[in-house]
Structure formats: structure tokens, C-alpha cells
Tab-separated table of C-alpha atoms in Angstrom:
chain	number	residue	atom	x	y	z
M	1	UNK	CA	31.336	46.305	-27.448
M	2	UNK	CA	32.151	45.682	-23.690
M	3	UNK	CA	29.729	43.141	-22.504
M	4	UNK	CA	29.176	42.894	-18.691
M	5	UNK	CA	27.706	39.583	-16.721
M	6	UNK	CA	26.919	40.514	-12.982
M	7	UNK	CA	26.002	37.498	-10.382
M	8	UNK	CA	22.379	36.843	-10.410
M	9	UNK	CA	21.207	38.035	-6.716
M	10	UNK	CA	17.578	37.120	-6.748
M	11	UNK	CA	16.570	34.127	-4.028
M	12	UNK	CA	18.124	30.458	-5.096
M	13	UNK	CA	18.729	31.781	-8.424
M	14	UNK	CA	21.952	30.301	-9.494
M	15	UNK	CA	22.212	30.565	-13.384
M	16	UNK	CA	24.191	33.116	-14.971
M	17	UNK	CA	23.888	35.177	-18.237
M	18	UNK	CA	26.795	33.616	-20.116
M	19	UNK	CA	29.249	30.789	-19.703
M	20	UNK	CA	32.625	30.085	-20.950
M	21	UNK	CA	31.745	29.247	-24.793
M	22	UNK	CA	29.849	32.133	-25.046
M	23	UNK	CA	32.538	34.609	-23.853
M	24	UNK	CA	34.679	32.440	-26.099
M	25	UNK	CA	32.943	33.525	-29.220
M	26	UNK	CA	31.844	37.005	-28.103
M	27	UNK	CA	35.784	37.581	-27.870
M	28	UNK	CA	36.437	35.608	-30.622
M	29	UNK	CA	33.970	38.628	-32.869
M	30	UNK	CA	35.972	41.361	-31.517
M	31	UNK	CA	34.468	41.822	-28.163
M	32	UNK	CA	35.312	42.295	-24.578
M	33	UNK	CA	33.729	40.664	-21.849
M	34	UNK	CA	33.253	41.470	-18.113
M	35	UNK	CA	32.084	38.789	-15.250
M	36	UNK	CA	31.197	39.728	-11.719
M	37	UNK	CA	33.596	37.458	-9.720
M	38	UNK	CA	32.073	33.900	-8.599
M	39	UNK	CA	28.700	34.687	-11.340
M	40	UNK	CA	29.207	31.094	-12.402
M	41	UNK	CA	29.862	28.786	-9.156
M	42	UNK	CA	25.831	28.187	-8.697
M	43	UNK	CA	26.720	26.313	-11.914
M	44	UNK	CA	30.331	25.013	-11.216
M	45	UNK	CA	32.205	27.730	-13.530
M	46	UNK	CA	35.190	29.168	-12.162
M	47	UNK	CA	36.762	32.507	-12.385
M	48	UNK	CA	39.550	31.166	-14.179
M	49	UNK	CA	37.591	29.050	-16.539
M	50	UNK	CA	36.521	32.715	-17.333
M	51	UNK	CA	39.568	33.820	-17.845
M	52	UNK	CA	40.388	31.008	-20.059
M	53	UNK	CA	37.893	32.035	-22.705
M	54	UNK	CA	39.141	35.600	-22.262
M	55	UNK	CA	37.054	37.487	-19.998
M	56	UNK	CA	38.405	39.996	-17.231
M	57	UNK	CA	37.384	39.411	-14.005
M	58	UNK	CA	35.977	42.137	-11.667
M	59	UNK	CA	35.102	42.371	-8.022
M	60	UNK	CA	31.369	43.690	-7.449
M	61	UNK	CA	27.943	44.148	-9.587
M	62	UNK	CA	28.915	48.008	-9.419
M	63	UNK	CA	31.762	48.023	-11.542
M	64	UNK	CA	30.208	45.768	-14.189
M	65	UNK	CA	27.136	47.929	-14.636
M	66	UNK	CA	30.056	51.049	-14.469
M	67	UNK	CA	31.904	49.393	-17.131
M	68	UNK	CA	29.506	47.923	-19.438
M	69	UNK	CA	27.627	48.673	-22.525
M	70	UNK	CA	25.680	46.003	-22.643
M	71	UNK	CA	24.021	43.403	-19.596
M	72	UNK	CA	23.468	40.247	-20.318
M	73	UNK	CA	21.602	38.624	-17.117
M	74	UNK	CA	19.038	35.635	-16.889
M	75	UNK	CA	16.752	37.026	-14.127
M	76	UNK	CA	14.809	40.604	-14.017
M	77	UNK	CA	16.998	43.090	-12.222
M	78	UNK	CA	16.082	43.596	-8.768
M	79	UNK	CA	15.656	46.791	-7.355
M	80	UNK	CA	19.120	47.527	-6.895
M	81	UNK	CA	19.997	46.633	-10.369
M	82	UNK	CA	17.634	48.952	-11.667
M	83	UNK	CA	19.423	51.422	-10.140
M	84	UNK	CA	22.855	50.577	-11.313
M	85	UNK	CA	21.563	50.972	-15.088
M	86	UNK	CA	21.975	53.888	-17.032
M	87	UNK	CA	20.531	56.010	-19.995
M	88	UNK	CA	21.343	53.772	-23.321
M	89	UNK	CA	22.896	50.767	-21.795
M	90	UNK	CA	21.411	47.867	-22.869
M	91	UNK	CA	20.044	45.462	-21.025
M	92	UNK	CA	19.459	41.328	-21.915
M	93	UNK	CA	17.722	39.238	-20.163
M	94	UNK	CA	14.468	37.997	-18.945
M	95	UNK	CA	11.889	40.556	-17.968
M	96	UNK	CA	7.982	39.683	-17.678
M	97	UNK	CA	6.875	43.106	-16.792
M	98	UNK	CA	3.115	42.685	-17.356
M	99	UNK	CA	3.039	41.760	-14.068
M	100	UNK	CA	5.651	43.916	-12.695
M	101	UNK	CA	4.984	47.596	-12.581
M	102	UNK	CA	7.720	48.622	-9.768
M	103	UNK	CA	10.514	46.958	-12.363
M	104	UNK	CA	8.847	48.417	-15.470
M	105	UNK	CA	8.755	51.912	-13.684
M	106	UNK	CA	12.895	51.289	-12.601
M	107	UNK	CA	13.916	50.400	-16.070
M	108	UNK	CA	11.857	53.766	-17.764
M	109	UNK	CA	13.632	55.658	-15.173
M	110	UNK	CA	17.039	54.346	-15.921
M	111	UNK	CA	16.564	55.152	-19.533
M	112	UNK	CA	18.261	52.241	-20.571
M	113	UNK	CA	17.404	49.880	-23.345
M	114	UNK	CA	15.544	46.723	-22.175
M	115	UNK	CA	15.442	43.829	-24.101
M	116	UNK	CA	13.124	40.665	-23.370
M	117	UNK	CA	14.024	36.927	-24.140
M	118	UNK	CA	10.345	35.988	-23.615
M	119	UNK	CA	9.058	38.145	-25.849
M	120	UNK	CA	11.881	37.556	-28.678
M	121	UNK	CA	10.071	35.361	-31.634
M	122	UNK	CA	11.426	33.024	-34.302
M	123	UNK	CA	10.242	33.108	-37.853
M	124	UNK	CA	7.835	30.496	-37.554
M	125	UNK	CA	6.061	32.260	-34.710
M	126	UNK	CA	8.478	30.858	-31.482
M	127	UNK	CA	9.424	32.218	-28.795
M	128	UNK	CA	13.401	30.963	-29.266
M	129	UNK	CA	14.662	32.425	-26.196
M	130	UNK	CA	11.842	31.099	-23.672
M	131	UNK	CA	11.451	27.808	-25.152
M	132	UNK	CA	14.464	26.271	-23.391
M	133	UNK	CA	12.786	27.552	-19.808
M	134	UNK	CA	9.581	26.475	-20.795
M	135	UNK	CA	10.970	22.868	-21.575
M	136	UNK	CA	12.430	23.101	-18.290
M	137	UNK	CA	9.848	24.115	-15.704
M	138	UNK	CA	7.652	22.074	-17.851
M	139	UNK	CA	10.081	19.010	-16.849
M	140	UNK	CA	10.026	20.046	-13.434
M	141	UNK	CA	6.226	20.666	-13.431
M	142	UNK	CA	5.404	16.889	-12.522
M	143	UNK	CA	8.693	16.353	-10.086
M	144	UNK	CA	7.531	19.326	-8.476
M	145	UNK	CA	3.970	18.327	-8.031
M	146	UNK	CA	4.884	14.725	-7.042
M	147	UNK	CA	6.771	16.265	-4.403
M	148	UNK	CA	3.725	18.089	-3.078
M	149	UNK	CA	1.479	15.703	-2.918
M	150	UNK	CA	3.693	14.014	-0.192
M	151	UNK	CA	1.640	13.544	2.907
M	152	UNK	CA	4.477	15.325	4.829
M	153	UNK	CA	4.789	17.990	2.172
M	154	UNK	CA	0.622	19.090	3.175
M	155	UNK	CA	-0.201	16.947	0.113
M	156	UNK	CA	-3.136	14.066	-0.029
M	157	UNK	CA	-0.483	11.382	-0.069
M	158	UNK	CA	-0.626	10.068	-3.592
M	159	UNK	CA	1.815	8.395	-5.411
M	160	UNK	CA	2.126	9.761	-9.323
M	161	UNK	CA	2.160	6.025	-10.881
M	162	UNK	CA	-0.001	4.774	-8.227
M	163	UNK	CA	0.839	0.598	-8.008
M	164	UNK	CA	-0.873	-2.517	-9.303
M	165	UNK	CA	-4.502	-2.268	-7.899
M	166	UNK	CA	-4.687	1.518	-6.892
M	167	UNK	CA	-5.529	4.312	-9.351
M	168	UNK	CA	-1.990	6.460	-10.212
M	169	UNK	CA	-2.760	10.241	-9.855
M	170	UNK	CA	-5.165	12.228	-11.994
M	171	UNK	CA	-3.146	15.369	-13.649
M	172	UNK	CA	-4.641	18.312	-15.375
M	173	UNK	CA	-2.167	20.290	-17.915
M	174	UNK	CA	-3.750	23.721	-18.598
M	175	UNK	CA	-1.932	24.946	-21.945
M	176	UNK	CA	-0.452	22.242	-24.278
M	177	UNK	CA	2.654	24.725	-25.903
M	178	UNK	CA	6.275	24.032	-24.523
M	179	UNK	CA	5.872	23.857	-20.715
M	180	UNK	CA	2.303	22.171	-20.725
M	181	UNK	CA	4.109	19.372	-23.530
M	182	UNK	CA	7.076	18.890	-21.295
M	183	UNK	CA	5.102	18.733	-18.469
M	184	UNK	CA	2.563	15.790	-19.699
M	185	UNK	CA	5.147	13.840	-20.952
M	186	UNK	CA	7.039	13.428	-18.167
M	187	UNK	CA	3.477	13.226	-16.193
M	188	UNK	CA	3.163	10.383	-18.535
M	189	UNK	CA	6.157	9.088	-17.637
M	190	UNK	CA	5.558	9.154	-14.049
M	191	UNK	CA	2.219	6.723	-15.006
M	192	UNK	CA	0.001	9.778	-14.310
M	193	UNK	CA	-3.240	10.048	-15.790
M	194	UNK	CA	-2.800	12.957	-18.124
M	195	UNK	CA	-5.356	15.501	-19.273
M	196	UNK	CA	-4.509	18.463	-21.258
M	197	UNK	CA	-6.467	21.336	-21.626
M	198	UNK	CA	-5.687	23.464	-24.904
M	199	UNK	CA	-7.729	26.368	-26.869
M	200	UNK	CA	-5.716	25.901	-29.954
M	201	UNK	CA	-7.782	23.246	-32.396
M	202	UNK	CA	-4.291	22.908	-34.818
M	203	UNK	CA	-2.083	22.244	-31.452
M	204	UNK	CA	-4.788	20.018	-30.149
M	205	UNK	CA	-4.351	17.972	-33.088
M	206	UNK	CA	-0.669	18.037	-32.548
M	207	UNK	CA	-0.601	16.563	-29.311
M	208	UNK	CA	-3.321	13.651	-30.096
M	209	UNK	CA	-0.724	12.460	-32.617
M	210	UNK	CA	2.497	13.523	-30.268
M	211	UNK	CA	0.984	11.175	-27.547
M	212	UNK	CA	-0.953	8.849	-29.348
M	213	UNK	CA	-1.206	5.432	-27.743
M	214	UNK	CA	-0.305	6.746	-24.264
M	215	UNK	CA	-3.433	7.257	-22.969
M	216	UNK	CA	-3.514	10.883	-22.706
M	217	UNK	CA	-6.463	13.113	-22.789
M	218	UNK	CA	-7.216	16.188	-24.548
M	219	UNK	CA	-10.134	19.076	-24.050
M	220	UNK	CA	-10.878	22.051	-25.549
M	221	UNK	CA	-10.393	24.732	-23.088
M	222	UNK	CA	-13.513	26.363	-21.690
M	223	UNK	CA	-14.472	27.679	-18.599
M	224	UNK	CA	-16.676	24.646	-18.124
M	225	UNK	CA	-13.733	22.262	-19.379
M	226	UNK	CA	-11.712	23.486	-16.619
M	227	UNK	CA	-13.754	23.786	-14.073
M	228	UNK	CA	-14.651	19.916	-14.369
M	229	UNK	CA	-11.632	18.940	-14.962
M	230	UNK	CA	-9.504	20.192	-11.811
M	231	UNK	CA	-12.509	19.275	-9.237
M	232	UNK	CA	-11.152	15.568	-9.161
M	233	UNK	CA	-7.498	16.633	-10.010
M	234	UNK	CA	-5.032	15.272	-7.958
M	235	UNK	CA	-2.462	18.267	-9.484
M	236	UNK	CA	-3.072	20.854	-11.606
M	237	UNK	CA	-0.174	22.169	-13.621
M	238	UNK	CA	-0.982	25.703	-15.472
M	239	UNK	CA	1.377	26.205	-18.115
M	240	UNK	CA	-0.470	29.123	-20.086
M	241	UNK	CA	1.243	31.430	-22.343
M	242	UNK	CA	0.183	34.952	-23.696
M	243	UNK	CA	3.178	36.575	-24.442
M	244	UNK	CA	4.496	39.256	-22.978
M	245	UNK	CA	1.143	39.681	-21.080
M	246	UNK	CA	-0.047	39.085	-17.743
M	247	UNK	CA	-1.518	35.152	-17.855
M	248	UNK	CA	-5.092	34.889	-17.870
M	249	UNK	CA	-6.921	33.590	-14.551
M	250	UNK	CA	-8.194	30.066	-15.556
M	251	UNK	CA	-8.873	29.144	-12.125
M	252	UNK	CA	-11.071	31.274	-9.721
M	253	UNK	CA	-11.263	30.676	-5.835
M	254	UNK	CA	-14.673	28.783	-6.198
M	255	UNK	CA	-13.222	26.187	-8.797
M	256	UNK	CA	-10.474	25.755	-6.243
M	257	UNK	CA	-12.779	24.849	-3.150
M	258	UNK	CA	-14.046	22.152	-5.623
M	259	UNK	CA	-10.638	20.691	-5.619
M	260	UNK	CA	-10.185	17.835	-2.810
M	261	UNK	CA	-8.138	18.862	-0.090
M	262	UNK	CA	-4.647	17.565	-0.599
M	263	UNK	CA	-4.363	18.247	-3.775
M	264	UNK	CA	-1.904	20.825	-5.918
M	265	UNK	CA	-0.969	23.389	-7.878
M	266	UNK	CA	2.245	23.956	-9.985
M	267	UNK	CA	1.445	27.720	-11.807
M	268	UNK	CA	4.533	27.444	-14.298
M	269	UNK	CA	2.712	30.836	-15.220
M	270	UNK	CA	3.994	32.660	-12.414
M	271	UNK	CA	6.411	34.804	-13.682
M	272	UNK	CA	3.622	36.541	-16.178
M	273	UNK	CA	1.284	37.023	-12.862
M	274	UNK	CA	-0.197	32.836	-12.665
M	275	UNK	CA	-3.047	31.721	-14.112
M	276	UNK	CA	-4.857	31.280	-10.812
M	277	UNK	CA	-6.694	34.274	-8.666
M	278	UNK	CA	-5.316	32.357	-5.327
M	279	UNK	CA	-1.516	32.312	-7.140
M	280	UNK	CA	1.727	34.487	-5.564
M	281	UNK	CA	5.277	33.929	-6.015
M	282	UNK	CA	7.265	32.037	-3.960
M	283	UNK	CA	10.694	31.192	-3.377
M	284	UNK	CA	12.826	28.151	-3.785
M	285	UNK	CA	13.701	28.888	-0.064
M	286	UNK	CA	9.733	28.638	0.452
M	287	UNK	CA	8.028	26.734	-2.659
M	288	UNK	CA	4.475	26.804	-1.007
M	289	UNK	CA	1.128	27.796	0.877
M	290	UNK	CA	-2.638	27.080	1.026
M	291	UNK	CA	-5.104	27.921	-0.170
M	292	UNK	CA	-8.606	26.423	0.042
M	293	UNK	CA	-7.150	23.061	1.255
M	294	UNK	CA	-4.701	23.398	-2.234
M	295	UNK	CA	-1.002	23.383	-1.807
M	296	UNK	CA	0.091	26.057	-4.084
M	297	UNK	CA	3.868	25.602	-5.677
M	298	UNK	CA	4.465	29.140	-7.393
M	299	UNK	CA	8.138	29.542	-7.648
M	300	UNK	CA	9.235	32.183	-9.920
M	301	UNK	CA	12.597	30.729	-11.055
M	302	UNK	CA	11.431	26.810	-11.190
M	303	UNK	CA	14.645	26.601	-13.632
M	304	UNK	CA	17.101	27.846	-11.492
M	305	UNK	CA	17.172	25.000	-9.291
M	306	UNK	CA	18.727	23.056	-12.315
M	307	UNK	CA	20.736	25.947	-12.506
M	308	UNK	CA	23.563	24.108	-14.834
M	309	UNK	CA	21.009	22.329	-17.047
M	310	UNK	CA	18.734	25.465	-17.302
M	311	UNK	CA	21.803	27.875	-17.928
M	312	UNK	CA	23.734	26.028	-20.920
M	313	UNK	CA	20.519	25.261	-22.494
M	314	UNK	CA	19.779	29.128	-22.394
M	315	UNK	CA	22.892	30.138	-24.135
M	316	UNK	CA	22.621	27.862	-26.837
M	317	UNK	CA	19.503	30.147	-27.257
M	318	UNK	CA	20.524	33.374	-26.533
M	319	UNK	CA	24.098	33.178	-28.040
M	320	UNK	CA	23.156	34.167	-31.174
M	321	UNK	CA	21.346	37.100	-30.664
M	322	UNK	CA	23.740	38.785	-28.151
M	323	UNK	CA	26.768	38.369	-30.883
M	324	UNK	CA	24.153	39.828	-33.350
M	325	UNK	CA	23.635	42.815	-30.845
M	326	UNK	CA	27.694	43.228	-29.903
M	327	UNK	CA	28.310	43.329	-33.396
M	328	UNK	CA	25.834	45.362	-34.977
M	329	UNK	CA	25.015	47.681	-31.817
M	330	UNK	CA	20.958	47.326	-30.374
M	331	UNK	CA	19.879	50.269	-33.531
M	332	UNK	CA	21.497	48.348	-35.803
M	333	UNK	CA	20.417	44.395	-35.191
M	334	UNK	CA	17.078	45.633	-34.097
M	335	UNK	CA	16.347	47.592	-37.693
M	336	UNK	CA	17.376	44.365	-39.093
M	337	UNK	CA	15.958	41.801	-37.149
M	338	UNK	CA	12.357	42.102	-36.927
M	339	UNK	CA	11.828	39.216	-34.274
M	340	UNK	CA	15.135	40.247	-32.166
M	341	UNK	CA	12.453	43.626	-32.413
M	342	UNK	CA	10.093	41.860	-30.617
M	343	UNK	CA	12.238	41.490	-27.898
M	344	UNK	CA	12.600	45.202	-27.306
M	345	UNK	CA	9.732	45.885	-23.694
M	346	UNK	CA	11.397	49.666	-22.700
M	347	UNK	CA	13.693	52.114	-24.997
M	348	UNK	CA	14.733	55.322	-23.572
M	349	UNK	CA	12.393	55.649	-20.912
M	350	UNK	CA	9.546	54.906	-22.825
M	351	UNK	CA	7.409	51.332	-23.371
M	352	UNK	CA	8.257	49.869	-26.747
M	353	UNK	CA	5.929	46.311	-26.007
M	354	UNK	CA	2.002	46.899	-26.355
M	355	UNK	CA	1.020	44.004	-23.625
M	356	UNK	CA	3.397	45.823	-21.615
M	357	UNK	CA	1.612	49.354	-21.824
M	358	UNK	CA	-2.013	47.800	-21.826
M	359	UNK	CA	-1.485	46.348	-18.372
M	360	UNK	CA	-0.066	48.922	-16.689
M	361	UNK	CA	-2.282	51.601	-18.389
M	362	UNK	CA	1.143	53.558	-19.486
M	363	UNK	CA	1.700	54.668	-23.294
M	364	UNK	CA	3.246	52.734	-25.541
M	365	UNK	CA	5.462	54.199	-28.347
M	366	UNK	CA	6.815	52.254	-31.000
M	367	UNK	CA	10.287	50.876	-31.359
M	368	UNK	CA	10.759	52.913	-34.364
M	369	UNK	CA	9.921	56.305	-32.563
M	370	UNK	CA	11.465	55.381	-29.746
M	371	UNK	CA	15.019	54.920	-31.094
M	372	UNK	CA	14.366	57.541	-33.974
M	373	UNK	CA	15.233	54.830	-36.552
M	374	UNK	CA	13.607	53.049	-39.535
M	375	UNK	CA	12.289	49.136	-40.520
């Protein structure tokens, strides 16, 4: 199979869809592989360190969508990209289209074949192919926050750990899977007071013995839960998960007025829609805004500002599955695979992911129809 890589083009994002072990072992199982020239300097990779593991070079996005069978990306494809896709090429990479209707609507009119690594699962009920990003805006969840809450940043001026004789910050995790766990321990780390908020009774349990003796708190997650909990929060990070769908809204504009002025809001959730009402992307170029005297931090790519951390972490993940797909073609290592199956959001032209269909109101069609094969 001939495997194309194209520079990632959306704002600050500097990660790119493989590096040079990857294309290593991709040629190594029989493949060829095509990189966009200069995909891999946000991360320090150079053309020839390409070339060393046996990829061939080319000069614009254009000719690697041209040339390839198969995309391999980290970000959605922008407009553009959509555009550059064609019937049956397959496409790997992040997606979260809940939230997106113009990208879900470019990818059914391509008619290629759109595979998700956040919607991917593992046999014990993962999500292998987010997990890494979730560990890492999870990380970044508290640095980000700390940031915020500068004075000069629009924040109340409070320091995480606080000092001897003043009260550290008071921080609210909403969601205690991989980004909300990340994101309290380092909280922790930072001498925050840490509260998470979870729904999940077994997980609940899981953390209390995780982060037993540290002082941290955990709730069951109601409405009532949260909306005491955030009105004396110092920051708020909302690291909810449904996947594949849009998150849900755990946060309304009146709990938000309760919040003091000052304080903050890091919405890992962002790139399924944010688990706020008052939440928009942003941009590492412009992190923030206000809202009801809350600084809001809603950056869509939090991981690609550790773009080299972020990037090999992600293709120890995704590694597997792409060799699994070059090898045994998308029909093939989907019919086998049932959790690679998972993965598959658009086939064809038509919507192959239910939470997909259900919130744009389109039709969903099953994988197995959609490809005309059999599980």
C-alpha cells in the first residue's frame, strides 16, 4: 500500500501522523511511504531522517493526497483537505465529528473511508488510540490552568500550591477517566486541593485507592454535585468523555456566574463540543476569553504544543493498527478487527458511527452495509 503523511496545517498544530520508526516498519512490511516535505520539523524530524527510514519525499499536500492510498494525519482535515480526498482512500486520523457537521458533510462528499482514533477501542473497553492525548492534555490541564489564574493572564492571582499560611488553590476535575486522572495528579502535584467529580461508582473506587493518602476528594457526579462544587473553584478542569459523541453540558451559564471572578476553565472536552454551554474553541495563538468573570482556556489541540512528546507517544499507539490496515487493506483488517471497526465514523459517503448520525440527525448505515462485507 502507498501510505501518504501531509504537514498538519491547522493553527500551532505541530505533530505529524508518523515519524521515522514508523515509516521504518511500514517499509520494512512491504510498504511505501510518502511525507509532505518539512511534516516533521514542528517536532525536530528532518527530511532526510525520512529518507533514512525509507520514505520518498514530496513537495506539497496535493501530491500526497494524489499519490496515496491511505492518509495517515493526527488532526481533522481542514476544509481544504477534505477536498483533496477522494472516493475509497482511506483516511487515519483524529476526527470528533459529533461536533463537526461542515467536516462530517466534506468527508461523505469525498467518499472516502474515514477512520477515527478516538473512537477505536481495546478489548477491555479502551480507547487505545486517544488514551495517549488524553494523558496529555490531562498533564497539561493543571499547567494550563495555573497559567490562567495569573493576575496578568485575567486570572484571580492564585498560586496552585499556595505557601505556608495561605490556602493553595481549590481544583474541580469533572470526569475521573484518562485526562481527568492525569489532570488531578499533577493538580496534586502542584499542592492543589483536588476534587474529582465522577458518575462511574467502580472508577470512583479506583481513584480513592489510586490517590489514597493524598488528600484528594471524590463526588458522585450530579447536577447538584457540580454545581456546589465549581462555585468556590479556583479552576475547573472538564475532562468528560462520551465517545464519539458530542460532550454533555455539565456546566450551564448560571453555575458559571456562581464562580468567583478570576477564576478558570480548562474544557479538555473541546474537541467533542466542551462540556460547558459558555465553551468555544480557541487557538494556541489565542488560548482564551470571558465569560461571566471566568477565563475560559478551550484550545482544541492542547497536545500539540508538546508537539514531540504528544506525537511519539501517538505512534506507539497508532503503529499497530496502520501496519494492520497497509497489510490487510481497510475491508480486510476491519472484518477482522472488531475494535479497529469501531474506529470506522464515514464509509463511502455514508455514516458508519451511530453518535455520529444521532447528532447531526443524518442516517447511519452499518459498517457491514456500507462496505458490502461480512463480521
Amino acid at each position: 500500500m502507498l501510505i501518504g503523511v501531509p504537514k498538519e496545517i491547522k493553527n500551532h498544530e505541530y505533530r505529524v501522523g508518523l515519524v521515522p520508526f514508523a515509516v521504518r516498519e511500514l517499509v520494512h512490511n512491504g510498504h511505501k511511504v510518502v511525507i509532505e516535505t518539512q511534516a516533521g520539523s514542528g517536532i525536530g524530524v528532518s527530511d532526510d531522517d525520512y529518507r533514512a527510514a525509507g520514505a520518498e519525499i514530496l513537495g506539497d499536500a496535493k501530491t500526497v493526497f494524489e499519490k496515496a492510498e491511505m492518509i495517515v494525519k493526527v488532526k481533522e482535515p481542514q476544509a481544504v483537505e477534505c477536498e483533496m480526498l477522494r472516493e475509497g482512500q482511506l483516511l487515519f486520523t483524529y476526527l470528533h465529528l459529533a461536533p463537526d457537521l461542515p467536516q462530517t458533510e466534506g468527508l461523505l462528499k469525498s467518499g472516502c473511508v474515514a477512520i477515527a482514533y478516538e473512537t477505536v477501542t481495546s478489548p477491555r473497553g479502551g480507547l487505545p488510540l486517544l488514551a495517549p492525548m488524553s494523558e496529555v492534555a490531562g498533564r497539561m490541564g493543571p499547567q494550563a490552568g495555573a497559567h490562567c489564574l495569573e493576575k496578568a493572564q485575567g486570572g484571580r492571582g492564585v498560586l496552585m500550591g499556595g505557601v505556608p499560611g495561605v490556602a493553595p488553590a481549590k481544583v474541580v476535575v469533572l470526569g475521573g477517566g484518562v485526562s481527568g486522572t492525569n489532570a488531578a495528579r499533577i493538580a496534586l502535584g502542584m499542592g492543589a486541593e483536588v476534587t474529582v467529580l465522577e458518575r462511574n461508582i467502580a472508577r470512583i473506587a479506583q481513584l480513592d485507592d489510586m490517590f489514597r493518602g493524598t488528600g484528594m476528594k471524590t463526588l458522585y457526579s450530579t447536577v447538584d454535585a457540580v454545581e456546589k462544587s465549581v462555585q468556590d473553584a479556583d479552576l475547573v478542569i472538564g475532562a468528560v468523555l462520551v465517545p464519539g459523541a458530542a460532550a454533555p453540558k455539565l456546566i450551564n451559564r448560571e453555575m458559571l456566574k456562581s464562580m468567583p471572578d478570576g477564576s478558570v476553565v480548562v474544557d479538555i472536552a473541546i474537541d467533542q463540543g466542551g462540556c460547558l454551554e459558555t465553551s468555544r474553541p480557541t487557538t494556541h495563538a489565542d488560548p482564551t476569553f470571558v465569560e461571566e468573570g471566568v477565563v475560559h482556556y478551550c484550545v482544541a489541540n492542547m497536545p500539540g504544543a508538546v508537539a514531540r512528546t504528544s506525537t511519539f507517544a501517538l505512534n506507539n499507539a497508532t503503529l499497530p493498527f496502520a501496519v494492520a490496515l497497509a497489510n490487510k487493506g481497510y475491508r480486510g483488517a476491519l472484518a477482522e478487527d472488531p475494535h479497529l471497526r469501531q474506529g470506522l465514523n464515514v464509509a463511502e459517503g455514508k455514516i458508519t458511527y451511530k453518535a455520529v448520525s444521532e447528532a447531526h440527525g443524518l442516517g447511519y448505515t452499518a459498517p457491514e452495509e456500507a462496505l458490502g462485507i461480512s463480521f
